[in-house]
Amino acid sequence: PGPSQVALQPRPAAPMPTPAQAPAPAPAPVKGAAGAVAAPKSAAPAAKPAATATTLSEMAKLRAQIQAHEALLAKRKAAEADMRTVVMTHVDWDVTEAELTALLAGCGAVRRLQLARNATSGRHAGQAIVEFEDKSSVPAALKLSGMKLHEQPIVVIEKRSAAGAAALRRPPS
């Protein structure tokens, strides 16, 4: 072999000890944060006590209670939004959101105004949903019912949902 080539020689195989000859490895001591020596951890996992199953069952019950409570809170939130919301019908097709916002400005601050639109044409369908910042704005908006907008009388009614009304009557769990 030349200087850039190295000849590899096979190594003689070392005899393997039999299980009876092999010494058992001693577990190494484990030092804690304060320098104290703790007992080594065993390789076998500890059996879970029966209390764990009960704890898991209790956790599942608590999780179900929390989900039920969150659902009730969501219904209450929707019911409270309904109390601040009016539905306007018989709205002329040429009326814009800006015109409705200007009309409703005298009633109170508008949080959300949505014109119902036809899915295919994109033209509004003559209805609007108006959510106010405060429920005290609703009576003033209801007084607009019968007012002519673009020579067409509009109808303003309160938005109410059966689920929302039930959520307001029932106390939280």
CSV table of N, CA and C in Angstrom, one decimal:
chain,number,residue,atom,x,y,z
A,1,PRO,N,0.8,-1.2,0.0
A,1,PRO,CA,0.0,0.0,0.0
A,1,PRO,C,0.9,1.2,0.0
A,2,GLY,N,0.4,2.3,-0.7
A,2,GLY,CA,1.1,3.5,-0.8
A,2,GLY,C,0.8,4.4,0.4
A,3,PRO,N,1.4,5.6,0.5
A,3,PRO,CA,1.3,6.5,1.6
A,3,PRO,C,-0.2,7.0,1.8
A,4,SER,N,-1.0,7.1,0.7
A,4,SER,CA,-2.3,7.5,0.9
A,4,SER,C,-3.3,6.4,1.2
A,5,GLN,N,-2.8,5.2,1.1
A,5,GLN,CA,-3.7,4.0,1.4
A,5,GLN,C,-3.3,3.4,2.7
A,6,VAL,N,-4.2,3.0,3.5
A,6,VAL,CA,-3.9,2.4,4.7
A,6,VAL,C,-4.6,1.0,4.7
A,7,ALA,N,-3.8,0.0,5.1
A,7,ALA,CA,-4.3,-1.3,5.1
A,7,ALA,C,-5.0,-1.6,6.4
A,8,LEU,N,-6.2,-2.0,6.4
A,8,LEU,CA,-7.0,-2.3,7.6
A,8,LEU,C,-6.8,-3.8,7.9
A,9,GLN,N,-6.4,-4.0,9.2
A,9,GLN,CA,-6.2,-5.3,9.7
A,9,GLN,C,-7.4,-5.7,10.5
A,10,PRO,N,-7.9,-7.0,10.3
A,10,PRO,CA,-9.1,-7.4,11.1
A,10,PRO,C,-8.7,-7.5,12.5
A,11,ARG,N,-9.5,-7.2,13.4
A,11,ARG,CA,-9.3,-7.2,14.9
A,11,ARG,C,-9.7,-8.6,15.4
A,12,PRO,N,-9.0,-9.1,16.3
A,12,PRO,CA,-9.5,-10.4,16.9
A,12,PRO,C,-10.7,-10.2,17.7
A,13,ALA,N,-11.7,-11.1,17.6
A,13,ALA,CA,-12.9,-11.0,18.4
A,13,ALA,C,-12.7,-11.2,19.8
A,14,ALA,N,-13.2,-10.4,20.7
A,14,ALA,CA,-13.1,-10.6,22.2
A,14,ALA,C,-14.2,-11.6,22.6
A,15,PRO,N,-13.8,-12.5,23.5
A,15,PRO,CA,-14.8,-13.5,23.9
A,15,PRO,C,-15.9,-12.8,24.7
A,16,MET,N,-17.1,-13.2,24.4
A,16,MET,CA,-18.3,-12.6,25.0
A,16,MET,C,-18.6,-13.3,26.4
A,17,PRO,N,-18.8,-12.5,27.4
A,17,PRO,CA,-19.0,-13.2,28.7
A,17,PRO,C,-20.4,-13.8,28.7
A,18,THR,N,-20.6,-14.9,29.4
A,18,THR,CA,-21.9,-15.5,29.6
A,18,THR,C,-22.7,-14.7,30.6
A,19,PRO,N,-24.0,-14.9,30.7
A,19,PRO,CA,-24.8,-14.1,31.6
A,19,PRO,C,-24.3,-14.4,33.1
A,20,ALA,N,-23.8,-15.6,33.4
A,20,ALA,CA,-23.4,-15.9,34.7
A,20,ALA,C,-22.1,-15.1,35.1
A,21,GLN,N,-21.3,-14.9,34.1
A,21,GLN,CA,-20.0,-14.2,34.3
A,21,GLN,C,-20.1,-12.7,34.3
A,22,ALA,N,-21.1,-12.2,33.6
A,22,ALA,CA,-21.3,-10.7,33.5
A,22,ALA,C,-21.7,-10.1,34.8
A,23,PRO,N,-21.0,-9.1,35.3
A,23,PRO,CA,-21.4,-8.5,36.6
A,23,PRO,C,-22.6,-7.6,36.3
A,24,ALA,N,-23.5,-7.5,37.3
A,24,ALA,CA,-24.7,-6.6,37.1
A,24,ALA,C,-24.2,-5.2,37.3
A,25,PRO,N,-24.6,-4.3,36.5
A,25,PRO,CA,-24.2,-2.9,36.6
A,25,PRO,C,-24.9,-2.3,37.8
A,26,ALA,N,-24.1,-1.6,38.6
A,26,ALA,CA,-24.6,-1.0,39.8
A,26,ALA,C,-25.3,0.3,39.4
A,27,PRO,N,-26.5,0.6,39.9
A,27,PRO,CA,-27.2,1.8,39.6
A,27,PRO,C,-26.4,3.0,40.1
A,28,ALA,N,-26.2,4.0,39.2
A,28,ALA,CA,-25.4,5.2,39.6
A,28,ALA,C,-26.3,6.1,40.5
A,29,PRO,N,-25.6,6.6,41.5
A,29,PRO,CA,-26.4,7.5,42.4
A,29,PRO,C,-26.7,8.8,41.6
A,30,VAL,N,-27.9,9.4,41.9
A,30,VAL,CA,-28.4,10.6,41.3
A,30,VAL,C,-28.3,11.7,42.2
A,31,LYS,N,-27.7,12.8,41.8
A,31,LYS,CA,-27.5,14.0,42.7
A,31,LYS,C,-28.6,14.9,42.4
A,32,GLY,N,-29.3,15.4,43.4
A,32,GLY,CA,-30.4,16.4,43.3
A,32,GLY,C,-29.8,17.8,43.1
A,33,ALA,N,-30.6,18.8,43.1
A,33,ALA,CA,-30.2,20.2,42.9
A,33,ALA,C,-29.3,20.7,44.1
A,34,ALA,N,-29.6,20.2,45.3
A,34,ALA,CA,-28.9,20.7,46.5
A,34,ALA,C,-27.7,19.8,46.7
A,35,GLY,N,-27.4,18.9,45.8
A,35,GLY,CA,-26.2,18.0,46.0
A,35,GLY,C,-26.5,16.8,46.8
A,36,ALA,N,-27.7,16.6,47.2
A,36,ALA,CA,-28.1,15.4,48.0
A,36,ALA,C,-28.2,14.2,47.1
A,37,VAL,N,-27.8,13.0,47.5
A,37,VAL,CA,-27.8,11.8,46.7
A,37,VAL,C,-29.2,11.2,46.9
A,38,ALA,N,-29.9,11.0,45.7
A,38,ALA,CA,-31.2,10.4,45.8
A,38,ALA,C,-31.1,8.9,45.3
A,39,ALA,N,-32.1,8.1,45.6
A,39,ALA,CA,-32.1,6.8,45.2
A,39,ALA,C,-32.3,6.7,43.7
A,40,PRO,N,-31.6,5.8,43.0
A,40,PRO,CA,-31.8,5.7,41.6
A,40,PRO,C,-33.2,5.3,41.2
A,41,LYS,N,-33.6,5.7,40.0
A,41,LYS,CA,-35.0,5.4,39.6
A,41,LYS,C,-35.0,3.9,39.0
A,42,SER,N,-36.0,3.2,39.3
A,42,SER,CA,-36.1,1.8,38.8
A,42,SER,C,-36.6,1.9,37.4
A,43,ALA,N,-36.2,0.9,36.6
A,43,ALA,CA,-36.6,0.8,35.2
A,43,ALA,C,-38.0,0.5,35.0
A,44,ALA,N,-38.6,-0.2,35.9
A,44,ALA,CA,-40.0,-0.6,35.8
A,44,ALA,C,-40.9,0.5,36.2
A,45,PRO,N,-41.9,0.8,35.4
A,45,PRO,CA,-42.9,1.9,35.7
A,45,PRO,C,-43.7,1.5,36.9
A,46,ALA,N,-44.0,2.5,37.8
A,46,ALA,CA,-44.8,2.2,39.0
A,46,ALA,C,-46.2,2.1,38.5
A,47,ALA,N,-46.9,1.2,39.2
A,47,ALA,CA,-48.3,1.0,38.9
A,47,ALA,C,-49.1,2.2,39.3
A,48,LYS,N,-50.1,2.6,38.5
A,48,LYS,CA,-50.9,3.7,38.9
A,48,LYS,C,-51.9,3.3,40.0
A,49,PRO,N,-52.1,4.2,41.0
A,49,PRO,CA,-53.0,3.8,42.0
A,49,PRO,C,-54.4,3.9,41.5
A,50,ALA,N,-55.4,3.3,42.2
A,50,ALA,CA,-56.8,3.3,41.8
A,50,ALA,C,-57.3,4.8,41.9
A,51,ALA,N,-56.7,5.6,42.7
A,51,ALA,CA,-57.2,7.0,42.9
A,51,ALA,C,-57.1,7.8,41.6
A,52,THR,N,-56.1,7.4,40.7
A,52,THR,CA,-55.9,8.1,39.5
A,52,THR,C,-57.2,7.9,38.6
A,53,ALA,N,-57.8,6.7,38.5
A,53,ALA,CA,-59.0,6.5,37.7
A,53,ALA,C,-60.1,7.4,38.2
A,54,THR,N,-60.2,7.5,39.5
A,54,THR,CA,-61.3,8.3,40.1
A,54,THR,C,-61.0,9.8,39.8
A,55,THR,N,-59.7,10.2,39.8
A,55,THR,CA,-59.4,11.6,39.5
A,55,THR,C,-59.7,11.9,38.1
A,56,LEU,N,-59.4,10.9,37.2
A,56,LEU,CA,-59.7,11.1,35.7
A,56,LEU,C,-61.2,11.2,35.5
A,57,SER,N,-62.0,10.4,36.2
A,57,SER,CA,-63.4,10.5,36.1
A,57,SER,C,-63.9,11.8,36.6
A,58,GLU,N,-63.4,12.3,37.7
A,58,GLU,CA,-63.8,13.6,38.2
A,58,GLU,C,-63.4,14.7,37.3
A,59,MET,N,-62.3,14.6,36.7
A,59,MET,CA,-61.8,15.6,35.7
A,59,MET,C,-62.7,15.6,34.5
A,60,ALA,N,-63.2,14.5,34.0
A,60,ALA,CA,-64.1,14.4,32.9
A,60,ALA,C,-65.4,15.1,33.3
A,61,LYS,N,-65.9,14.8,34.5
A,61,LYS,CA,-67.2,15.5,34.9
A,61,LYS,C,-67.0,17.0,35.0
A,62,LEU,N,-65.9,17.4,35.5
A,62,LEU,CA,-65.6,18.9,35.6
A,62,LEU,C,-65.5,19.5,34.2
A,63,ARG,N,-64.9,18.8,33.3
A,63,ARG,CA,-64.8,19.3,31.9
A,63,ARG,C,-66.1,19.4,31.3
A,64,ALA,N,-67.0,18.5,31.5
A,64,ALA,CA,-68.4,18.5,31.0
A,64,ALA,C,-69.2,19.7,31.6
A,65,GLN,N,-69.0,19.9,32.9
A,65,GLN,CA,-69.6,21.0,33.6
A,65,GLN,C,-69.1,22.4,33.0
A,66,ILE,N,-67.8,22.5,32.8
A,66,ILE,CA,-67.3,23.7,32.2
A,66,ILE,C,-67.8,24.0,30.8
A,67,GLN,N,-67.9,22.9,30.0
A,67,GLN,CA,-68.4,23.1,28.6
A,67,GLN,C,-69.9,23.5,28.7
A,68,ALA,N,-70.7,22.9,29.6
A,68,ALA,CA,-72.1,23.3,29.7
A,68,ALA,C,-72.2,24.7,30.1
A,69,HIS,N,-71.4,25.2,31.0
A,69,HIS,CA,-71.4,26.5,31.5
A,69,HIS,C,-71.0,27.5,30.4
A,70,GLU,N,-70.0,27.1,29.6
A,70,GLU,CA,-69.5,28.0,28.5
A,70,GLU,C,-70.6,28.1,27.5
A,71,ALA,N,-71.4,27.0,27.2
A,71,ALA,CA,-72.5,27.0,26.2
A,71,ALA,C,-73.6,28.0,26.7
A,72,LEU,N,-73.9,27.9,28.0
A,72,LEU,CA,-74.9,28.8,28.6
A,72,LEU,C,-74.5,30.2,28.5
A,73,LEU,N,-73.2,30.5,28.8
A,73,LEU,CA,-72.7,31.9,28.7
A,73,LEU,C,-72.8,32.4,27.2
A,74,ALA,N,-72.5,31.5,26.3
A,74,ALA,CA,-72.6,31.9,24.9
A,74,ALA,C,-74.0,32.3,24.5
A,75,LYS,N,-75.0,31.5,25.0
A,75,LYS,CA,-76.4,31.7,24.8
A,75,LYS,C,-76.8,33.1,25.4
A,76,ARG,N,-76.3,33.3,26.6
A,76,ARG,CA,-76.6,34.6,27.3
A,76,ARG,C,-76.1,35.8,26.5
A,77,LYS,N,-74.8,35.6,26.0
A,77,LYS,CA,-74.2,36.7,25.2
A,77,LYS,C,-75.0,37.0,24.0
A,78,ALA,N,-75.5,35.9,23.3
A,78,ALA,CA,-76.3,36.0,22.1
A,78,ALA,C,-77.6,36.7,22.4
A,79,ALA,N,-78.2,36.4,23.6
A,79,ALA,CA,-79.5,37.0,24.0
A,79,ALA,C,-79.3,38.4,24.3
A,80,GLU,N,-78.2,38.8,24.9
A,80,GLU,CA,-77.9,40.2,25.2
A,80,GLU,C,-77.7,41.0,23.9
A,81,ALA,N,-77.1,40.4,23.0
A,81,ALA,CA,-76.9,41.0,21.7
A,81,ALA,C,-78.2,41.2,21.0
A,82,ASP,N,-79.1,40.2,21.1
A,82,ASP,CA,-80.5,40.3,20.6
A,82,ASP,C,-81.2,41.5,21.2
A,83,MET,N,-81.0,41.8,22.5
A,83,MET,CA,-81.7,42.9,23.1
A,83,MET,C,-81.3,44.2,22.6
A,84,ARG,N,-80.1,44.3,22.0
A,84,ARG,CA,-79.6,45.5,21.4
A,84,ARG,C,-79.8,45.6,19.9
A,85,THR,N,-80.5,44.6,19.4
A,85,THR,CA,-80.6,44.5,17.9
A,85,THR,C,-82.1,44.7,17.4
A,86,VAL,N,-82.2,45.4,16.3
A,86,VAL,CA,-83.5,45.5,15.6
A,86,VAL,C,-83.3,45.0,14.2
A,87,VAL,N,-84.5,44.6,13.6
A,87,VAL,CA,-84.5,44.1,12.2
A,87,VAL,C,-85.4,45.1,11.4
A,88,MET,N,-84.8,45.6,10.4
A,88,MET,CA,-85.5,46.5,9.5
A,88,MET,C,-86.0,45.8,8.2
A,89,THR,N,-87.2,45.9,7.9
A,89,THR,CA,-87.8,45.3,6.7
A,89,THR,C,-88.4,46.3,5.8
A,90,HIS,N,-88.7,45.9,4.6
A,90,HIS,CA,-89.3,46.8,3.6
A,90,HIS,C,-88.3,48.0,3.2
A,91,VAL,N,-87.0,47.7,3.3
A,91,VAL,CA,-86.0,48.7,3.0
A,91,VAL,C,-85.8,48.7,1.5
A,92,ASP,N,-85.9,49.9,0.9
A,92,ASP,CA,-85.8,50.0,-0.6
A,92,ASP,C,-84.5,49.5,-1.0
A,93,TRP,N,-84.5,48.9,-2.2
A,93,TRP,CA,-83.2,48.3,-2.8
A,93,TRP,C,-82.1,49.3,-3.1
A,94,ASP,N,-82.5,50.6,-3.2
A,94,ASP,CA,-81.5,51.6,-3.6
A,94,ASP,C,-80.9,52.2,-2.3
A,95,VAL,N,-81.4,51.9,-1.1
A,95,VAL,CA,-80.8,52.4,0.1
A,95,VAL,C,-79.4,51.8,0.4
A,96,THR,N,-78.5,52.6,0.8
A,96,THR,CA,-77.1,52.2,1.1
A,96,THR,C,-76.9,52.0,2.6
A,97,GLU,N,-75.9,51.3,3.0
A,97,GLU,CA,-75.5,51.2,4.4
A,97,GLU,C,-75.3,52.6,5.0
A,98,ALA,N,-74.6,53.4,4.2
A,98,ALA,CA,-74.3,54.8,4.7
A,98,ALA,C,-75.6,55.5,5.0
A,99,GLU,N,-76.6,55.4,4.2
A,99,GLU,CA,-77.9,56.1,4.5
A,99,GLU,C,-78.6,55.5,5.7
A,100,LEU,N,-78.5,54.2,5.9
A,100,LEU,CA,-79.1,53.6,7.1
A,100,LEU,C,-78.4,54.0,8.3
A,101,THR,N,-77.0,54.1,8.3
A,101,THR,CA,-76.2,54.5,9.4
A,101,THR,C,-76.5,55.9,9.8
A,102,ALA,N,-76.7,56.8,8.8
A,102,ALA,CA,-77.0,58.2,9.0
A,102,ALA,C,-78.4,58.3,9.7
A,103,LEU,N,-79.4,57.5,9.2
A,103,LEU,CA,-80.7,57.5,9.8
A,103,LEU,C,-80.7,57.0,11.2
A,104,LEU,N,-79.9,56.0,11.5
A,104,LEU,CA,-79.9,55.4,12.9
A,104,LEU,C,-79.0,56.2,13.8
A,105,ALA,N,-78.2,57.1,13.3
A,105,ALA,CA,-77.3,57.8,14.2
A,105,ALA,C,-78.0,58.6,15.3
A,106,GLY,N,-79.2,59.0,15.0
A,106,GLY,CA,-80.0,59.7,16.0
A,106,GLY,C,-80.5,58.8,17.1
A,107,CYS,N,-80.5,57.5,16.9
A,107,CYS,CA,-81.0,56.5,17.9
A,107,CYS,C,-79.9,56.2,18.9
A,108,GLY,N,-78.7,56.1,18.4
A,108,GLY,CA,-77.6,55.7,19.3
A,108,GLY,C,-76.4,55.1,18.4
A,109,ALA,N,-75.3,54.8,19.1
A,109,ALA,CA,-74.2,54.3,18.4
A,109,ALA,C,-74.5,52.9,17.8
A,110,VAL,N,-74.1,52.7,16.5
A,110,VAL,CA,-74.4,51.4,15.8
A,110,VAL,C,-73.1,50.6,15.9
A,111,ARG,N,-73.2,49.4,16.5
A,111,ARG,CA,-72.1,48.5,16.6
A,111,ARG,C,-71.9,47.7,15.3
A,112,ARG,N,-73.1,47.3,14.7
A,112,ARG,CA,-73.0,46.5,13.4
A,112,ARG,C,-74.3,46.7,12.6
A,113,LEU,N,-74.1,46.9,11.4
A,113,LEU,CA,-75.2,47.0,10.4
A,113,LEU,C,-75.0,46.1,9.3
A,114,GLN,N,-75.9,45.2,9.0
A,114,GLN,CA,-75.7,44.2,8.0
A,114,GLN,C,-77.0,44.2,7.1
A,115,LEU,N,-76.8,44.4,5.8
A,115,LEU,CA,-77.9,44.3,4.9
A,115,LEU,C,-77.9,42.9,4.4
A,116,ALA,N,-79.1,42.3,4.4
A,116,ALA,CA,-79.2,40.9,3.9
A,116,ALA,C,-79.1,41.0,2.4
A,117,ARG,N,-78.3,40.1,1.8
A,117,ARG,CA,-78.0,40.2,0.4
A,117,ARG,C,-78.4,38.9,-0.3
A,118,ASN,N,-78.8,39.0,-1.5
A,118,ASN,CA,-79.1,37.9,-2.4
A,118,ASN,C,-77.8,37.2,-2.8
A,119,ALA,N,-77.7,35.9,-2.6
A,119,ALA,CA,-76.5,35.2,-2.8
A,119,ALA,C,-76.0,35.2,-4.3
A,120,THR,N,-76.9,35.2,-5.2
A,120,THR,CA,-76.5,35.2,-6.6
A,120,THR,C,-76.3,36.6,-7.2
A,121,SER,N,-77.2,37.5,-6.9
A,121,SER,CA,-77.1,38.8,-7.5
A,121,SER,C,-76.2,39.8,-6.7
A,122,GLY,N,-76.1,39.5,-5.4
A,122,GLY,CA,-75.3,40.4,-4.5
A,122,GLY,C,-76.1,41.7,-4.1
A,123,ARG,N,-77.3,41.8,-4.6
A,123,ARG,CA,-78.2,43.0,-4.3
A,123,ARG,C,-78.8,42.7,-2.9
A,124,HIS,N,-79.0,43.8,-2.1
A,124,HIS,CA,-79.6,43.5,-0.8
A,124,HIS,C,-81.1,43.2,-1.0
A,125,ALA,N,-81.6,42.4,0.0
A,125,ALA,CA,-82.9,41.8,-0.1
A,125,ALA,C,-84.0,42.6,0.6
A,126,GLY,N,-83.7,43.8,0.9
A,126,GLY,CA,-84.8,44.7,1.6
A,126,GLY,C,-84.8,44.5,3.1
A,127,GLN,N,-83.9,43.9,3.7
A,127,GLN,CA,-83.8,43.7,5.1
A,127,GLN,C,-82.5,44.1,5.6
A,128,ALA,N,-82.5,44.7,6.9
A,128,ALA,CA,-81.2,45.0,7.5
A,128,ALA,C,-81.3,44.6,9.0
A,129,ILE,N,-80.1,44.2,9.5
A,129,ILE,CA,-80.0,43.8,10.9
A,129,ILE,C,-79.1,44.9,11.5
A,130,VAL,N,-79.5,45.5,12.6
A,130,VAL,CA,-78.8,46.6,13.2
A,130,VAL,C,-78.6,46.3,14.7
A,131,GLU,N,-77.3,46.2,15.1
A,131,GLU,CA,-77.0,46.0,16.5
A,131,GLU,C,-76.4,47.3,17.0
A,132,PHE,N,-77.0,47.8,18.1
A,132,PHE,CA,-76.5,49.0,18.7
A,132,PHE,C,-75.5,48.7,19.9
A,133,GLU,N,-74.8,49.7,20.3
A,133,GLU,CA,-73.8,49.5,21.4
A,133,GLU,C,-74.6,49.3,22.7
A,134,ASP,N,-75.8,50.0,22.8
A,134,ASP,CA,-76.5,50.0,24.1
A,134,ASP,C,-78.0,49.6,23.8
A,135,LYS,N,-78.6,48.8,24.7
A,135,LYS,CA,-80.0,48.4,24.4
A,135,LYS,C,-81.0,49.6,24.6
A,136,SER,N,-80.5,50.7,25.2
A,136,SER,CA,-81.4,51.9,25.3
A,136,SER,C,-81.7,52.5,24.0
A,137,SER,N,-80.9,52.2,22.9
A,137,SER,CA,-81.1,52.7,21.6
A,137,SER,C,-82.3,52.1,20.9
A,138,VAL,N,-82.7,50.9,21.3
A,138,VAL,CA,-83.7,50.1,20.6
A,138,VAL,C,-85.0,50.8,20.6
A,139,PRO,N,-85.5,51.4,21.7
A,139,PRO,CA,-86.9,52.0,21.6
A,139,PRO,C,-86.9,53.2,20.6
A,140,ALA,N,-85.8,54.0,20.6
A,140,ALA,CA,-85.7,55.1,19.6
A,140,ALA,C,-85.7,54.5,18.2
A,141,ALA,N,-85.1,53.4,17.9
A,141,ALA,CA,-85.1,52.8,16.6
A,141,ALA,C,-86.5,52.3,16.2
A,142,LEU,N,-87.2,51.8,17.2
A,142,LEU,CA,-88.5,51.2,16.9
A,142,LEU,C,-89.5,52.3,16.5
A,143,LYS,N,-89.2,53.6,17.0
A,143,LYS,CA,-90.1,54.7,16.6
A,143,LYS,C,-89.9,55.1,15.1
A,144,LEU,N,-88.8,54.6,14.5
A,144,LEU,CA,-88.6,54.9,13.1
A,144,LEU,C,-89.6,54.0,12.2
A,145,SER,N,-90.2,53.0,12.7
A,145,SER,CA,-91.1,52.2,12.0
A,145,SER,C,-92.2,53.0,11.4
A,146,GLY,N,-92.5,52.9,10.1
A,146,GLY,CA,-93.5,53.6,9.4
A,146,GLY,C,-92.9,54.9,8.7
A,147,MET,N,-91.7,55.2,9.0
A,147,MET,CA,-91.0,56.4,8.4
A,147,MET,C,-90.7,56.0,6.9
A,148,LYS,N,-90.9,57.0,6.0
A,148,LYS,CA,-90.6,56.7,4.6
A,148,LYS,C,-89.1,57.0,4.3
A,149,LEU,N,-88.5,56.0,3.7
A,149,LEU,CA,-87.1,56.0,3.3
A,149,LEU,C,-87.1,55.7,1.8
A,150,HIS,N,-86.7,56.7,1.0
A,150,HIS,CA,-86.8,56.5,-0.5
A,150,HIS,C,-88.3,56.2,-0.9
A,151,GLU,N,-89.2,57.0,-0.3
A,151,GLU,CA,-90.6,56.9,-0.6
A,151,GLU,C,-91.2,55.6,-0.3
A,152,GLN,N,-90.6,54.8,0.6
A,152,GLN,CA,-91.2,53.5,1.0
A,152,GLN,C,-91.1,53.4,2.5
A,153,PRO,N,-92.3,53.1,3.1
A,153,PRO,CA,-92.3,53.1,4.6
A,153,PRO,C,-91.5,51.8,5.1
A,154,ILE,N,-90.7,52.0,6.1
A,154,ILE,CA,-89.9,50.9,6.6
A,154,ILE,C,-90.5,50.3,7.8
A,155,VAL,N,-90.2,49.1,8.1
A,155,VAL,CA,-90.8,48.4,9.3
A,155,VAL,C,-89.6,48.1,10.2
A,156,VAL,N,-89.6,48.5,11.5
A,156,VAL,CA,-88.5,48.2,12.4
A,156,VAL,C,-89.1,47.4,13.6
A,157,ILE,N,-88.5,46.2,13.8
A,157,ILE,CA,-89.0,45.3,14.9
A,157,ILE,C,-87.8,44.9,15.7
A,158,GLU,N,-88.1,44.5,17.0
A,158,GLU,CA,-87.0,43.9,17.8
A,158,GLU,C,-86.6,42.5,17.3
A,159,LYS,N,-85.4,42.2,17.5
A,159,LYS,CA,-84.9,40.9,17.1
A,159,LYS,C,-84.9,40.1,18.4
A,160,ARG,N,-85.6,39.0,18.4
A,160,ARG,CA,-85.7,38.1,19.5
A,160,ARG,C,-85.5,36.6,19.0
A,161,SER,N,-84.8,35.9,19.8
A,161,SER,CA,-84.7,34.4,19.5
A,161,SER,C,-85.2,33.7,20.7
A,162,ALA,N,-85.8,32.5,20.4
A,162,ALA,CA,-86.4,31.7,21.5
A,162,ALA,C,-85.3,31.2,22.4
A,163,ALA,N,-84.1,30.8,21.9
A,163,ALA,CA,-83.0,30.2,22.7
A,163,ALA,C,-82.4,31.3,23.5
A,164,GLY,N,-82.3,32.5,23.0
A,164,GLY,CA,-81.8,33.6,23.7
A,164,GLY,C,-82.7,34.1,24.9
A,165,ALA,N,-84.0,34.1,24.7
A,165,ALA,CA,-84.9,34.4,25.7
A,165,ALA,C,-84.9,33.4,26.9
A,166,ALA,N,-84.7,32.1,26.5
A,166,ALA,CA,-84.7,31.1,27.5
A,166,ALA,C,-83.4,31.2,28.3
A,167,ALA,N,-82.3,31.6,27.7
A,167,ALA,CA,-81.0,31.7,28.4
A,167,ALA,C,-81.0,32.8,29.4
A,168,LEU,N,-81.8,33.8,29.1
A,168,LEU,CA,-81.9,35.0,30.1
A,168,LEU,C,-82.8,34.6,31.3
A,169,ARG,N,-83.7,33.7,31.1
A,169,ARG,CA,-84.6,33.3,32.2
A,169,ARG,C,-83.9,32.4,33.1
A,170,ARG,N,-83.1,31.5,32.6
A,170,ARG,CA,-82.5,30.4,33.4
A,170,ARG,C,-81.2,30.9,34.1
A,171,PRO,N,-81.1,30.7,35.5
A,171,PRO,CA,-79.9,31.1,36.2
A,171,PRO,C,-78.7,30.2,35.8
A,172,PRO,N,-77.4,30.7,35.9
A,172,PRO,CA,-76.3,29.9,35.5
A,172,PRO,C,-76.1,28.7,36.5
A,173,SER,N,-75.6,27.6,36.1
A,173,SER,CA,-75.3,26.5,36.9
A,173,SER,C,-74.1,26.7,37.8
